[in-house]
């Protein structure tokens, strides 16, 4: 690592004192040298002059990544997208609404030439509208401002100090104090208070969540009709958030994790423990094993259009499991759907998950358009580890295909290996 706080001279001293063997150091050094030699033997065929950094192609790619990631997890009565022609006064609430927030300030930190904030994105998209920003410290003031607006956007969530790689403040490395979430898996109390206060006073309100992990929503989700998860959307994040809220980008992202109703649905973390053991199952598979219903299921994500998935089929051919279904756009605008293929193991002789994700495919469909989606999974991906080898059970498996891990979003079939 670039920072030798925990090693460096201390590691040299540990070797001298016999606490760390020279063989261990040699093994570690060999791994590094082996990697360097491997890259030297197969150099990158392309050169990257400094002038192309943040060029137009790079900016377009950053924007595309953010567009594809936007995940709509609530949209009551179709409040989103906001109507651009009716949005004369727009209110943006929350301290993260005007912050250049791209996540970690540790080893994964990047330094783009600029970062578009949500406030800047909305202001640029709607130059003729009055865009009012308030950090939300005074909830009564926030309520008053929100009540008179045509659209309200509450930006809440995390930054590097909440969930970044833990790193102490250092002038030498130009870093600020960062760390993991330790107090709660939900929003900060002041953000929850802001949403509960300002959300109900205006029916055209959406919460935009910023963060790189699951965020509990049950404490406040009934206070607003719409929730958009933007993750850490990068340098063009504010642009894409604005375009998504006002209908120029149709969200098609899906949750890469399950959102639980309460923290007790997940294993507890003891931050002071020197050792912690967890059981085998985690995430949505743990919840399914325990019969716990999540707040929002794994793989879930709404769109501004609708999709119908039908005609599921599952077959095994040439050592591959092939899942198919027909997807039709039933709404009034083009959009993307992510079709997901899960496999169930109820006939297994050993303890297996209720089901596991074994493939997915994102497709784009115009209004009224239909496509047959085919998802292929190698049979070997159905194996379990039996003592010293991987074993594929010869049995009947359940096949599930649909738009999320929830039973209501899946069509069921079976196949035999």
mmCIF file of C-alpha atoms in Angstrom:
data_model
loop_
_atom_site.group_PDB
_atom_site.id
_atom_site.type_symbol
_atom_site.label_atom_id
_atom_site.label_comp_id
_atom_site.label_asym_id
_atom_site.label_seq_id
_atom_site.Cartn_x
_atom_site.Cartn_y
_atom_site.Cartn_z
ATOM 1 C CA UNK A 1 0.000 0.000 0.000
ATOM 2 C CA UNK A 2 1.072 3.567 -0.582
ATOM 3 C CA UNK A 3 0.692 4.370 3.126
ATOM 4 C CA UNK A 4 3.123 2.404 5.335
ATOM 5 C CA UNK A 5 1.594 3.455 8.652
ATOM 6 C CA UNK A 6 0.991 -0.135 9.737
ATOM 7 C CA UNK A 7 3.986 -1.723 7.994
ATOM 8 C CA UNK A 8 7.165 -0.095 6.695
ATOM 9 C CA UNK A 9 9.639 0.333 9.563
ATOM 10 C CA UNK A 10 7.308 -1.577 11.890
ATOM 11 C CA UNK A 11 7.380 -4.600 9.600
ATOM 12 C CA UNK A 12 11.181 -4.455 9.360
ATOM 13 C CA UNK A 13 11.348 -4.432 13.157
ATOM 14 C CA UNK A 14 8.913 -7.350 13.363
ATOM 15 C CA UNK A 15 11.204 -9.400 11.119
ATOM 16 C CA UNK A 16 14.205 -8.520 13.258
ATOM 17 C CA UNK A 17 12.311 -9.621 16.376
ATOM 18 C CA UNK A 18 11.285 -12.909 14.765
ATOM 19 C CA UNK A 19 7.568 -12.063 14.802
ATOM 20 C CA UNK A 20 7.381 -12.282 10.987
ATOM 21 C CA UNK A 21 9.505 -14.736 8.998
ATOM 22 C CA UNK A 22 11.666 -13.722 6.062
ATOM 23 C CA UNK A 23 9.992 -16.473 4.026
ATOM 24 C CA UNK A 24 6.642 -14.733 4.463
ATOM 25 C CA UNK A 25 8.159 -11.462 3.230
ATOM 26 C CA UNK A 26 9.731 -13.256 0.270
ATOM 27 C CA UNK A 27 6.425 -14.876 -0.691
ATOM 28 C CA UNK A 28 4.662 -11.506 -0.636
ATOM 29 C CA UNK A 29 7.420 -9.862 -2.671
ATOM 30 C CA UNK A 30 7.350 -12.668 -5.254
ATOM 31 C CA UNK A 31 3.617 -12.195 -5.785
ATOM 32 C CA UNK A 32 4.156 -8.502 -6.493
ATOM 33 C CA UNK A 33 7.092 -9.119 -8.841
ATOM 34 C CA UNK A 34 5.158 -11.882 -10.631
ATOM 35 C CA UNK A 35 2.322 -9.447 -11.311
ATOM 36 C CA UNK A 36 4.716 -6.777 -12.582
ATOM 37 C CA UNK A 37 6.372 -9.270 -14.940
ATOM 38 C CA UNK A 38 3.013 -10.499 -16.219
ATOM 39 C CA UNK A 39 1.977 -6.975 -17.204
ATOM 40 C CA UNK A 40 5.385 -6.303 -18.751
ATOM 41 C CA UNK A 41 5.076 -9.422 -20.884
ATOM 42 C CA UNK A 42 1.613 -8.430 -22.099
ATOM 43 C CA UNK A 43 1.645 -4.623 -22.245
ATOM 44 C CA UNK A 44 -1.470 -2.605 -22.951
ATOM 45 C CA UNK A 45 -1.713 -2.308 -26.744
ATOM 46 C CA UNK A 46 -2.915 1.271 -26.445
ATOM 47 C CA UNK A 47 -1.175 4.328 -25.063
ATOM 48 C CA UNK A 48 -3.023 6.897 -23.005
ATOM 49 C CA UNK A 49 -1.628 10.422 -23.250
ATOM 50 C CA UNK A 50 -2.640 12.756 -20.460
ATOM 51 C CA UNK A 51 -4.581 14.984 -22.860
ATOM 52 C CA UNK A 52 -7.293 12.352 -23.361
ATOM 53 C CA UNK A 53 -8.139 12.194 -19.645
ATOM 54 C CA UNK A 54 -11.717 13.460 -19.208
ATOM 55 C CA UNK A 55 -12.066 13.872 -22.964
ATOM 56 C CA UNK A 56 -15.538 13.960 -24.494
ATOM 57 C CA UNK A 57 -15.628 10.167 -24.916
ATOM 58 C CA UNK A 58 -14.724 9.676 -21.253
ATOM 59 C CA UNK A 59 -17.371 12.138 -20.110
ATOM 60 C CA UNK A 60 -19.971 10.418 -22.283
ATOM 61 C CA UNK A 61 -19.057 7.044 -20.793
ATOM 62 C CA UNK A 62 -19.279 8.401 -17.247
ATOM 63 C CA UNK A 63 -22.708 9.790 -18.031
ATOM 64 C CA UNK A 64 -23.870 6.538 -19.648
ATOM 65 C CA UNK A 65 -22.796 4.542 -16.589
ATOM 66 C CA UNK A 66 -24.833 6.846 -14.351
ATOM 67 C CA UNK A 67 -27.851 6.673 -16.659
ATOM 68 C CA UNK A 68 -27.835 2.873 -16.666
ATOM 69 C CA UNK A 69 -27.445 2.704 -12.877
ATOM 70 C CA UNK A 70 -30.379 4.915 -11.820
ATOM 71 C CA UNK A 71 -32.734 2.693 -9.802
ATOM 72 C CA UNK A 72 -36.308 3.762 -9.132
ATOM 73 C CA UNK A 73 -37.601 1.962 -6.034
ATOM 74 C CA UNK A 74 -40.862 3.840 -5.438
ATOM 75 C CA UNK A 75 -43.144 5.879 -7.705
ATOM 76 C CA UNK A 76 -46.670 6.182 -6.356
ATOM 77 C CA UNK A 77 -49.283 7.496 -8.780
ATOM 78 C CA UNK A 78 -46.575 8.067 -11.367
ATOM 79 C CA UNK A 79 -45.350 11.256 -9.705
ATOM 80 C CA UNK A 80 -42.109 10.804 -11.619
ATOM 81 C CA UNK A 81 -41.074 11.968 -14.065
ATOM 82 C CA UNK A 82 -41.803 15.550 -13.088
ATOM 83 C CA UNK A 83 -43.340 17.569 -15.924
ATOM 84 C CA UNK A 84 -40.724 19.991 -17.216
ATOM 85 C CA UNK A 85 -43.299 22.407 -18.619
ATOM 86 C CA UNK A 86 -45.094 22.682 -15.276
ATOM 87 C CA UNK A 87 -42.047 22.963 -13.046
ATOM 88 C CA UNK A 88 -41.722 26.709 -12.652
ATOM 89 C CA UNK A 89 -40.409 26.547 -9.089
ATOM 90 C CA UNK A 90 -38.215 23.655 -8.002
ATOM 91 C CA UNK A 91 -36.918 23.163 -4.472
ATOM 92 C CA UNK A 92 -33.841 21.083 -3.693
ATOM 93 C CA UNK A 93 -33.425 20.175 -0.025
ATOM 94 C CA UNK A 94 -30.623 18.453 1.881
ATOM 95 C CA UNK A 95 -26.937 19.169 2.367
ATOM 96 C CA UNK A 96 -25.979 16.646 -0.330
ATOM 97 C CA UNK A 97 -28.002 18.558 -2.902
ATOM 98 C CA UNK A 98 -25.106 20.930 -3.501
ATOM 99 C CA UNK A 99 -22.064 18.745 -2.777
ATOM 100 C CA UNK A 100 -19.559 17.230 -5.213
ATOM 101 C CA UNK A 101 -19.991 13.722 -3.849
ATOM 102 C CA UNK A 102 -18.404 10.802 -5.705
ATOM 103 C CA UNK A 103 -17.700 8.514 -2.758
ATOM 104 C CA UNK A 104 -14.566 7.183 -1.135
ATOM 105 C CA UNK A 105 -11.542 9.343 -0.295
ATOM 106 C CA UNK A 106 -9.366 6.280 0.297
ATOM 107 C CA UNK A 107 -7.610 3.983 -2.171
ATOM 108 C CA UNK A 108 -10.462 4.111 -4.708
ATOM 109 C CA UNK A 109 -10.658 7.898 -4.824
ATOM 110 C CA UNK A 110 -10.606 9.556 -8.236
ATOM 111 C CA UNK A 111 -10.063 13.193 -9.162
ATOM 112 C CA UNK A 112 -12.305 14.202 -12.078
ATOM 113 C CA UNK A 113 -11.868 17.620 -13.674
ATOM 114 C CA UNK A 114 -15.308 18.567 -12.407
ATOM 115 C CA UNK A 115 -18.342 17.083 -10.653
ATOM 116 C CA UNK A 116 -21.926 18.121 -11.427
ATOM 117 C CA UNK A 117 -23.996 18.432 -8.248
ATOM 118 C CA UNK A 118 -27.752 17.740 -8.215
ATOM 119 C CA UNK A 119 -28.382 21.481 -7.862
ATOM 120 C CA UNK A 120 -26.187 22.289 -10.861
ATOM 121 C CA UNK A 121 -27.799 19.528 -12.905
ATOM 122 C CA UNK A 122 -31.344 20.725 -12.318
ATOM 123 C CA UNK A 123 -30.397 24.364 -12.843
ATOM 124 C CA UNK A 124 -28.777 23.585 -16.198
ATOM 125 C CA UNK A 125 -31.607 21.331 -17.389
ATOM 126 C CA UNK A 126 -34.298 23.902 -16.554
ATOM 127 C CA UNK A 127 -32.708 27.324 -17.147
ATOM 128 C CA UNK A 128 -36.043 29.146 -17.119
ATOM 129 C CA UNK A 129 -37.257 27.703 -13.814
ATOM 130 C CA UNK A 130 -36.647 29.140 -10.368
ATOM 131 C CA UNK A 131 -34.461 26.611 -8.563
ATOM 132 C CA UNK A 132 -34.297 27.117 -4.793
ATOM 133 C CA UNK A 133 -31.715 25.293 -2.697
ATOM 134 C CA UNK A 134 -31.833 24.895 1.087
ATOM 135 C CA UNK A 135 -29.736 22.516 3.188
ATOM 136 C CA UNK A 136 -32.744 21.683 5.379
ATOM 137 C CA UNK A 137 -31.298 22.489 8.800
ATOM 138 C CA UNK A 138 -34.541 24.169 9.876
ATOM 139 C CA UNK A 139 -37.357 21.730 9.113
ATOM 140 C CA UNK A 140 -40.069 24.376 9.509
ATOM 141 C CA UNK A 141 -38.381 26.568 6.936
ATOM 142 C CA UNK A 142 -37.952 23.545 4.676
ATOM 143 C CA UNK A 143 -41.676 22.755 4.962
ATOM 144 C CA UNK A 144 -42.625 26.306 4.035
ATOM 145 C CA UNK A 145 -40.338 26.356 1.001
ATOM 146 C CA UNK A 146 -41.466 22.895 -0.148
ATOM 147 C CA UNK A 147 -45.172 23.637 0.165
ATOM 148 C CA UNK A 148 -45.089 26.371 -2.474
ATOM 149 C CA UNK A 149 -42.964 24.510 -5.044
ATOM 150 C CA UNK A 150 -44.027 22.735 -8.227
ATOM 151 C CA UNK A 151 -41.520 19.959 -7.528
ATOM 152 C CA UNK A 152 -39.461 19.050 -4.469
ATOM 153 C CA UNK A 153 -36.226 17.042 -4.573
ATOM 154 C CA UNK A 154 -34.761 15.870 -1.254
ATOM 155 C CA UNK A 155 -31.184 14.622 -1.620
ATOM 156 C CA UNK A 156 -30.032 12.414 1.257
ATOM 157 C CA UNK A 157 -27.494 9.702 1.974
ATOM 158 C CA UNK A 158 -23.784 9.335 2.504
ATOM 159 C CA UNK A 159 -20.350 10.538 1.544
ATOM 160 C CA UNK A 160 -16.805 9.315 2.149
ATOM 161 C CA UNK A 161 -16.915 10.129 5.848
ATOM 162 C CA UNK A 162 -19.901 7.817 6.337
ATOM 163 C CA UNK A 163 -18.912 4.724 4.398
ATOM 164 C CA UNK A 164 -15.543 5.263 2.769
ATOM 165 C CA UNK A 165 -12.392 3.304 3.436
ATOM 166 C CA UNK A 166 -11.271 4.192 6.959
ATOM 167 C CA UNK A 167 -8.356 6.553 6.749
ATOM 168 C CA UNK A 168 -7.080 9.075 9.269
ATOM 169 C CA UNK A 169 -6.802 12.736 8.364
ATOM 170 C CA UNK A 170 -3.452 13.474 6.738
ATOM 171 C CA UNK A 171 -2.039 16.636 5.209
ATOM 172 C CA UNK A 172 0.695 14.604 3.521
ATOM 173 C CA UNK A 173 -1.797 12.532 1.504
ATOM 174 C CA UNK A 174 -4.465 15.251 1.277
ATOM 175 C CA UNK A 175 -7.107 13.108 2.953
ATOM 176 C CA UNK A 176 -9.947 13.798 5.322
ATOM 177 C CA UNK A 177 -11.193 11.526 8.057
ATOM 178 C CA UNK A 178 -13.270 8.689 6.636
ATOM 179 C CA UNK A 179 -14.770 5.451 7.839
ATOM 180 C CA UNK A 180 -17.539 2.877 7.877
ATOM 181 C CA UNK A 181 -21.133 3.331 8.960
ATOM 182 C CA UNK A 182 -21.211 2.299 12.597
ATOM 183 C CA UNK A 183 -24.258 3.950 14.127
ATOM 184 C CA UNK A 184 -27.001 2.915 11.721
ATOM 185 C CA UNK A 185 -27.814 1.444 8.332
ATOM 186 C CA UNK A 186 -30.344 4.205 7.839
ATOM 187 C CA UNK A 187 -30.066 7.877 7.000
ATOM 188 C CA UNK A 188 -28.758 10.483 9.411
ATOM 189 C CA UNK A 189 -31.404 11.616 11.892
ATOM 190 C CA UNK A 190 -31.510 15.150 10.508
ATOM 191 C CA UNK A 191 -32.211 13.771 7.023
ATOM 192 C CA UNK A 192 -34.997 11.537 8.323
ATOM 193 C CA UNK A 193 -36.510 14.510 10.157
ATOM 194 C CA UNK A 194 -36.283 16.599 6.979
ATOM 195 C CA UNK A 195 -38.029 13.958 4.848
ATOM 196 C CA UNK A 196 -40.775 13.423 7.410
ATOM 197 C CA UNK A 197 -41.357 17.155 7.701
ATOM 198 C CA UNK A 198 -41.102 18.338 4.100
ATOM 199 C CA UNK A 199 -42.237 15.228 2.231
ATOM 200 C CA UNK A 200 -45.937 15.215 3.166
ATOM 201 C CA UNK A 201 -46.570 18.916 2.396
ATOM 202 C CA UNK A 202 -46.104 18.491 -1.364
ATOM 203 C CA UNK A 203 -47.386 15.568 -3.423
ATOM 204 C CA UNK A 204 -44.719 16.216 -6.073
ATOM 205 C CA UNK A 205 -41.773 15.160 -3.923
ATOM 206 C CA UNK A 206 -38.985 12.707 -4.643
ATOM 207 C CA UNK A 207 -36.115 11.551 -2.459
ATOM 208 C CA UNK A 208 -32.796 10.944 -4.218
ATOM 209 C CA UNK A 209 -30.568 8.581 -2.245
ATOM 210 C CA UNK A 210 -26.801 8.835 -2.595
ATOM 211 C CA UNK A 211 -24.596 5.995 -1.355
ATOM 212 C CA UNK A 212 -22.699 2.862 -2.187
ATOM 213 C CA UNK A 213 -24.657 0.385 -0.116
ATOM 214 C CA UNK A 214 -28.038 -0.510 1.303
ATOM 215 C CA UNK A 215 -29.965 2.308 3.007
ATOM 216 C CA UNK A 216 -32.918 1.552 5.294
ATOM 217 C CA UNK A 217 -36.053 3.383 4.139
ATOM 218 C CA UNK A 218 -39.010 2.067 6.174
ATOM 219 C CA UNK A 219 -38.829 4.792 8.825
ATOM 220 C CA UNK A 220 -39.631 7.503 6.281
ATOM 221 C CA UNK A 221 -40.692 5.939 2.955
ATOM 222 C CA UNK A 222 -44.392 6.624 3.537
ATOM 223 C CA UNK A 223 -43.641 10.365 3.744
ATOM 224 C CA UNK A 224 -42.839 10.660 0.029
ATOM 225 C CA UNK A 225 -44.330 9.209 -3.160
ATOM 226 C CA UNK A 226 -41.055 8.620 -5.031
ATOM 227 C CA UNK A 227 -37.573 7.307 -4.200
ATOM 228 C CA UNK A 228 -34.681 7.198 -6.667
ATOM 229 C CA UNK A 229 -31.423 5.457 -5.751
ATOM 230 C CA UNK A 230 -28.534 7.192 -7.547
ATOM 231 C CA UNK A 231 -25.627 5.426 -5.758
ATOM 232 C CA UNK A 232 -22.432 7.512 -6.263
ATOM 233 C CA UNK A 233 -23.206 8.634 -9.822
ATOM 234 C CA UNK A 234 -19.821 10.120 -10.732
ATOM 235 C CA UNK A 235 -18.727 13.321 -12.406
ATOM 236 C CA UNK A 236 -21.924 13.687 -14.467
ATOM 237 C CA UNK A 237 -24.133 12.507 -11.618
ATOM 238 C CA UNK A 238 -26.048 15.745 -11.138
ATOM 239 C CA UNK A 239 -26.793 15.914 -14.851
ATOM 240 C CA UNK A 240 -28.190 12.386 -14.895
ATOM 241 C CA UNK A 241 -30.176 12.799 -11.669
ATOM 242 C CA UNK A 242 -31.888 15.847 -13.177
ATOM 243 C CA UNK A 243 -32.529 14.125 -16.506
ATOM 244 C CA UNK A 244 -33.987 11.096 -14.730
ATOM 245 C CA UNK A 245 -36.280 13.092 -12.441
ATOM 246 C CA UNK A 246 -37.603 15.118 -15.370
ATOM 247 C CA UNK A 247 -38.042 12.274 -17.838
ATOM 248 C CA UNK A 248 -35.103 12.598 -20.221
ATOM 249 C CA UNK A 249 -33.611 9.354 -18.869
ATOM 250 C CA UNK A 250 -35.888 6.412 -18.143
ATOM 251 C CA UNK A 251 -34.454 4.546 -15.126
ATOM 252 C CA UNK A 252 -33.717 0.869 -15.715
ATOM 253 C CA UNK A 253 -31.305 -0.008 -12.936
ATOM 254 C CA UNK A 254 -31.892 -2.855 -10.479
ATOM 255 C CA UNK A 255 -30.932 -3.213 -6.824
ATOM 256 C CA UNK A 256 -27.650 -5.121 -6.388
ATOM 257 C CA UNK A 257 -28.651 -5.787 -2.787
ATOM 258 C CA UNK A 258 -31.823 -6.322 -0.789
ATOM 259 C CA UNK A 259 -33.240 -3.498 1.340
ATOM 260 C CA UNK A 260 -34.366 -4.920 4.657
ATOM 261 C CA UNK A 261 -37.110 -3.516 6.888
ATOM 262 C CA UNK A 262 -34.960 -3.312 9.990
ATOM 263 C CA UNK A 263 -31.344 -3.809 11.009
ATOM 264 C CA UNK A 264 -32.157 -6.903 13.065
ATOM 265 C CA UNK A 265 -32.940 -8.716 9.793
ATOM 266 C CA UNK A 266 -29.183 -8.774 9.158
ATOM 267 C CA UNK A 267 -26.275 -10.150 11.231
ATOM 268 C CA UNK A 268 -25.139 -7.728 13.893
ATOM 269 C CA UNK A 269 -21.682 -6.199 13.613
ATOM 270 C CA UNK A 270 -19.657 -5.838 16.803
ATOM 271 C CA UNK A 271 -17.193 -3.091 15.947
ATOM 272 C CA UNK A 272 -15.115 -3.752 19.057
ATOM 273 C CA UNK A 273 -14.745 -7.505 18.534
ATOM 274 C CA UNK A 274 -11.423 -8.936 17.416
ATOM 275 C CA UNK A 275 -13.144 -11.842 15.673
ATOM 276 C CA UNK A 276 -16.653 -12.334 14.272
ATOM 277 C CA UNK A 277 -18.188 -15.467 12.769
ATOM 278 C CA UNK A 278 -21.132 -15.357 10.376
ATOM 279 C CA UNK A 279 -23.380 -18.117 9.116
ATOM 280 C CA UNK A 280 -23.265 -19.262 5.497
ATOM 281 C CA UNK A 281 -26.230 -17.325 4.111
ATOM 282 C CA UNK A 282 -26.318 -13.570 3.619
ATOM 283 C CA UNK A 283 -28.304 -10.966 1.688
ATOM 284 C CA UNK A 284 -31.579 -11.989 0.069
ATOM 285 C CA UNK A 285 -30.721 -15.693 0.401
ATOM 286 C CA UNK A 286 -30.518 -15.338 4.185
ATOM 287 C CA UNK A 287 -33.892 -13.579 4.273
ATOM 288 C CA UNK A 288 -35.521 -16.233 2.093
ATOM 289 C CA UNK A 289 -34.151 -19.054 4.278
ATOM 290 C CA UNK A 290 -35.571 -17.374 7.371
ATOM 291 C CA UNK A 291 -38.895 -16.425 5.776
ATOM 292 C CA UNK A 292 -38.271 -12.704 6.251
ATOM 293 C CA UNK A 293 -39.957 -10.305 3.818
ATOM 294 C CA UNK A 294 -37.711 -7.407 2.755
ATOM 295 C CA UNK A 295 -38.737 -3.811 2.274
ATOM 296 C CA UNK A 296 -37.490 -3.906 -1.328
ATOM 297 C CA UNK A 297 -36.421 -7.207 -2.944
ATOM 298 C CA UNK A 298 -33.063 -7.966 -4.526
ATOM 299 C CA UNK A 299 -32.978 -7.137 -8.233
ATOM 300 C CA UNK A 300 -35.916 -4.706 -8.003
ATOM 301 C CA UNK A 301 -36.215 -1.530 -10.035
ATOM 302 C CA UNK A 302 -39.111 0.376 -11.594
ATOM 303 C CA UNK A 303 -39.389 2.141 -14.948
ATOM 304 C CA UNK A 304 -41.478 4.954 -16.404
ATOM 305 C CA UNK A 305 -42.986 2.360 -18.718
ATOM 306 C CA UNK A 306 -44.389 -1.110 -18.035
ATOM 307 C CA UNK A 307 -43.214 -4.575 -19.038
ATOM 308 C CA UNK A 308 -44.990 -7.911 -19.373
ATOM 309 C CA UNK A 309 -42.922 -11.089 -19.102
ATOM 310 C CA UNK A 310 -44.488 -14.305 -20.411
ATOM 311 C CA UNK A 311 -43.872 -17.718 -21.992
ATOM 312 C CA UNK A 312 -41.095 -18.950 -19.690
ATOM 313 C CA UNK A 313 -39.113 -22.025 -20.680
ATOM 314 C CA UNK A 314 -36.104 -23.874 -19.281
ATOM 315 C CA UNK A 315 -34.029 -26.590 -20.931
ATOM 316 C CA UNK A 316 -30.625 -28.228 -20.632
ATOM 317 C CA UNK A 317 -28.615 -28.484 -23.842
ATOM 318 C CA UNK A 318 -24.895 -29.058 -24.436
ATOM 319 C CA UNK A 319 -24.067 -28.736 -20.721
ATOM 320 C CA UNK A 320 -25.889 -25.421 -20.516
ATOM 321 C CA UNK A 321 -29.151 -24.367 -18.898
ATOM 322 C CA UNK A 322 -31.100 -22.117 -21.251
ATOM 323 C CA UNK A 323 -33.837 -19.915 -19.807
ATOM 324 C CA UNK A 324 -36.157 -18.014 -22.148
ATOM 325 C CA UNK A 325 -39.063 -15.611 -21.828
ATOM 326 C CA UNK A 326 -40.915 -13.069 -23.955
ATOM 327 C CA UNK A 327 -40.803 -9.461 -22.782
ATOM 328 C CA UNK A 328 -43.169 -6.780 -24.077
ATOM 329 C CA UNK A 329 -43.187 -3.036 -23.420
ATOM 330 C CA UNK A 330 -46.753 -2.274 -22.355
ATOM 331 C CA UNK A 331 -46.282 1.405 -21.530
ATOM 332 C CA UNK A 332 -46.104 4.735 -23.325
ATOM 333 C CA UNK A 333 -42.356 5.246 -23.660
ATOM 334 C CA UNK A 334 -39.232 3.291 -24.528
ATOM 335 C CA UNK A 335 -37.360 1.704 -21.661
ATOM 336 C CA UNK A 336 -34.973 -0.962 -20.404
ATOM 337 C CA UNK A 337 -35.823 -4.118 -18.480
ATOM 338 C CA UNK A 338 -33.334 -6.408 -16.756
ATOM 339 C CA UNK A 339 -34.583 -9.985 -17.008
ATOM 340 C CA UNK A 340 -33.229 -12.233 -14.249
ATOM 341 C CA UNK A 341 -32.794 -16.019 -14.135
ATOM 342 C CA UNK A 342 -32.778 -17.787 -10.766
ATOM 343 C CA UNK A 343 -32.341 -21.481 -9.992
ATOM 344 C CA UNK A 344 -34.024 -23.254 -7.071
ATOM 345 C CA UNK A 345 -32.676 -26.295 -5.198
ATOM 346 C CA UNK A 346 -35.647 -27.706 -3.249
ATOM 347 C CA UNK A 347 -34.825 -31.288 -4.327
ATOM 348 C CA UNK A 348 -31.223 -31.105 -3.112
ATOM 349 C CA UNK A 349 -29.855 -33.681 -0.669
ATOM 350 C CA UNK A 350 -27.832 -30.949 1.055
ATOM 351 C CA UNK A 351 -28.580 -27.523 2.474
ATOM 352 C CA UNK A 352 -28.870 -25.136 -0.473
ATOM 353 C CA UNK A 353 -30.351 -21.640 -0.967
ATOM 354 C CA UNK A 354 -34.030 -21.314 -1.807
ATOM 355 C CA UNK A 355 -32.786 -19.878 -5.083
ATOM 356 C CA UNK A 356 -29.674 -18.284 -6.554
ATOM 357 C CA UNK A 357 -29.255 -15.763 -9.342
ATOM 358 C CA UNK A 358 -27.622 -17.528 -12.285
ATOM 359 C CA UNK A 359 -27.872 -14.974 -15.064
ATOM 360 C CA UNK A 360 -29.473 -11.751 -16.262
ATOM 361 C CA UNK A 361 -29.832 -9.712 -19.430
ATOM 362 C CA UNK A 362 -30.702 -6.056 -19.981
ATOM 363 C CA UNK A 363 -32.817 -5.262 -23.018
ATOM 364 C CA UNK A 364 -34.195 -2.053 -24.536
ATOM 365 C CA UNK A 365 -37.737 -2.023 -25.890
ATOM 366 C CA UNK A 366 -39.714 0.604 -27.754
ATOM 367 C CA UNK A 367 -43.409 1.207 -27.139
ATOM 368 C CA UNK A 368 -45.323 -2.009 -27.892
ATOM 369 C CA UNK A 369 -42.143 -3.862 -28.846
ATOM 370 C CA UNK A 370 -41.551 -7.500 -27.813
ATOM 371 C CA UNK A 371 -38.383 -9.570 -27.635
ATOM 372 C CA UNK A 372 -37.528 -13.123 -26.673
ATOM 373 C CA UNK A 373 -34.791 -13.062 -24.063
ATOM 374 C CA UNK A 374 -32.387 -15.997 -23.716
ATOM 375 C CA UNK A 375 -30.159 -16.372 -20.657
ATOM 376 C CA UNK A 376 -27.552 -19.140 -20.635
ATOM 377 C CA UNK A 377 -25.984 -20.666 -17.521
ATOM 378 C CA UNK A 378 -23.317 -23.411 -17.659
ATOM 379 C CA UNK A 379 -24.472 -26.512 -15.785
ATOM 380 C CA UNK A 380 -21.260 -26.384 -13.727
ATOM 381 C CA UNK A 381 -22.589 -23.174 -12.102
ATOM 382 C CA UNK A 382 -25.227 -25.312 -10.334
ATOM 383 C CA UNK A 383 -22.579 -27.231 -8.386
ATOM 384 C CA UNK A 384 -21.980 -27.311 -4.649
ATOM 385 C CA UNK A 385 -18.646 -27.986 -2.947
ATOM 386 C CA UNK A 386 -18.635 -31.538 -1.588
ATOM 387 C CA UNK A 387 -15.665 -31.827 0.780
ATOM 388 C CA UNK A 388 -12.884 -31.707 -1.813
ATOM 389 C CA UNK A 389 -14.627 -31.310 -5.192
ATOM 390 C CA UNK A 390 -17.458 -29.503 -6.958
ATOM 391 C CA UNK A 391 -20.525 -31.666 -7.513
ATOM 392 C CA UNK A 392 -23.508 -31.081 -9.805
ATOM 393 C CA UNK A 393 -26.516 -32.932 -8.418
ATOM 394 C CA UNK A 394 -28.495 -35.083 -10.831
ATOM 395 C CA UNK A 395 -31.999 -33.948 -10.028
ATOM 396 C CA UNK A 396 -34.871 -31.652 -10.956
ATOM 397 C CA UNK A 397 -34.222 -27.933 -10.432
ATOM 398 C CA UNK A 398 -36.683 -25.047 -10.308
ATOM 399 C CA UNK A 399 -36.228 -22.294 -12.865
ATOM 400 C CA UNK A 400 -37.417 -18.754 -12.210
ATOM 401 C CA UNK A 401 -37.383 -15.873 -14.672
ATOM 402 C CA UNK A 402 -38.609 -12.334 -14.128
ATOM 403 C CA UNK A 403 -37.851 -8.795 -12.998
ATOM 404 C CA UNK A 404 -36.689 -9.261 -9.387
ATOM 405 C CA UNK A 405 -36.079 -11.961 -6.780
ATOM 406 C CA UNK A 406 -39.579 -11.547 -5.318
ATOM 407 C CA UNK A 407 -41.961 -14.437 -6.026
ATOM 408 C CA UNK A 408 -44.580 -12.028 -7.362
ATOM 409 C CA UNK A 409 -42.122 -10.861 -10.051
ATOM 410 C CA UNK A 410 -41.076 -14.338 -11.214
ATOM 411 C CA UNK A 411 -42.434 -17.025 -13.540
ATOM 412 C CA UNK A 412 -41.645 -20.595 -12.549
ATOM 413 C CA UNK A 413 -40.706 -23.766 -14.377
ATOM 414 C CA UNK A 414 -38.336 -26.705 -13.982
ATOM 415 C CA UNK A 415 -35.530 -28.573 -15.703
ATOM 416 C CA UNK A 416 -33.565 -31.759 -15.017
ATOM 417 C CA UNK A 417 -29.832 -32.303 -15.021
#
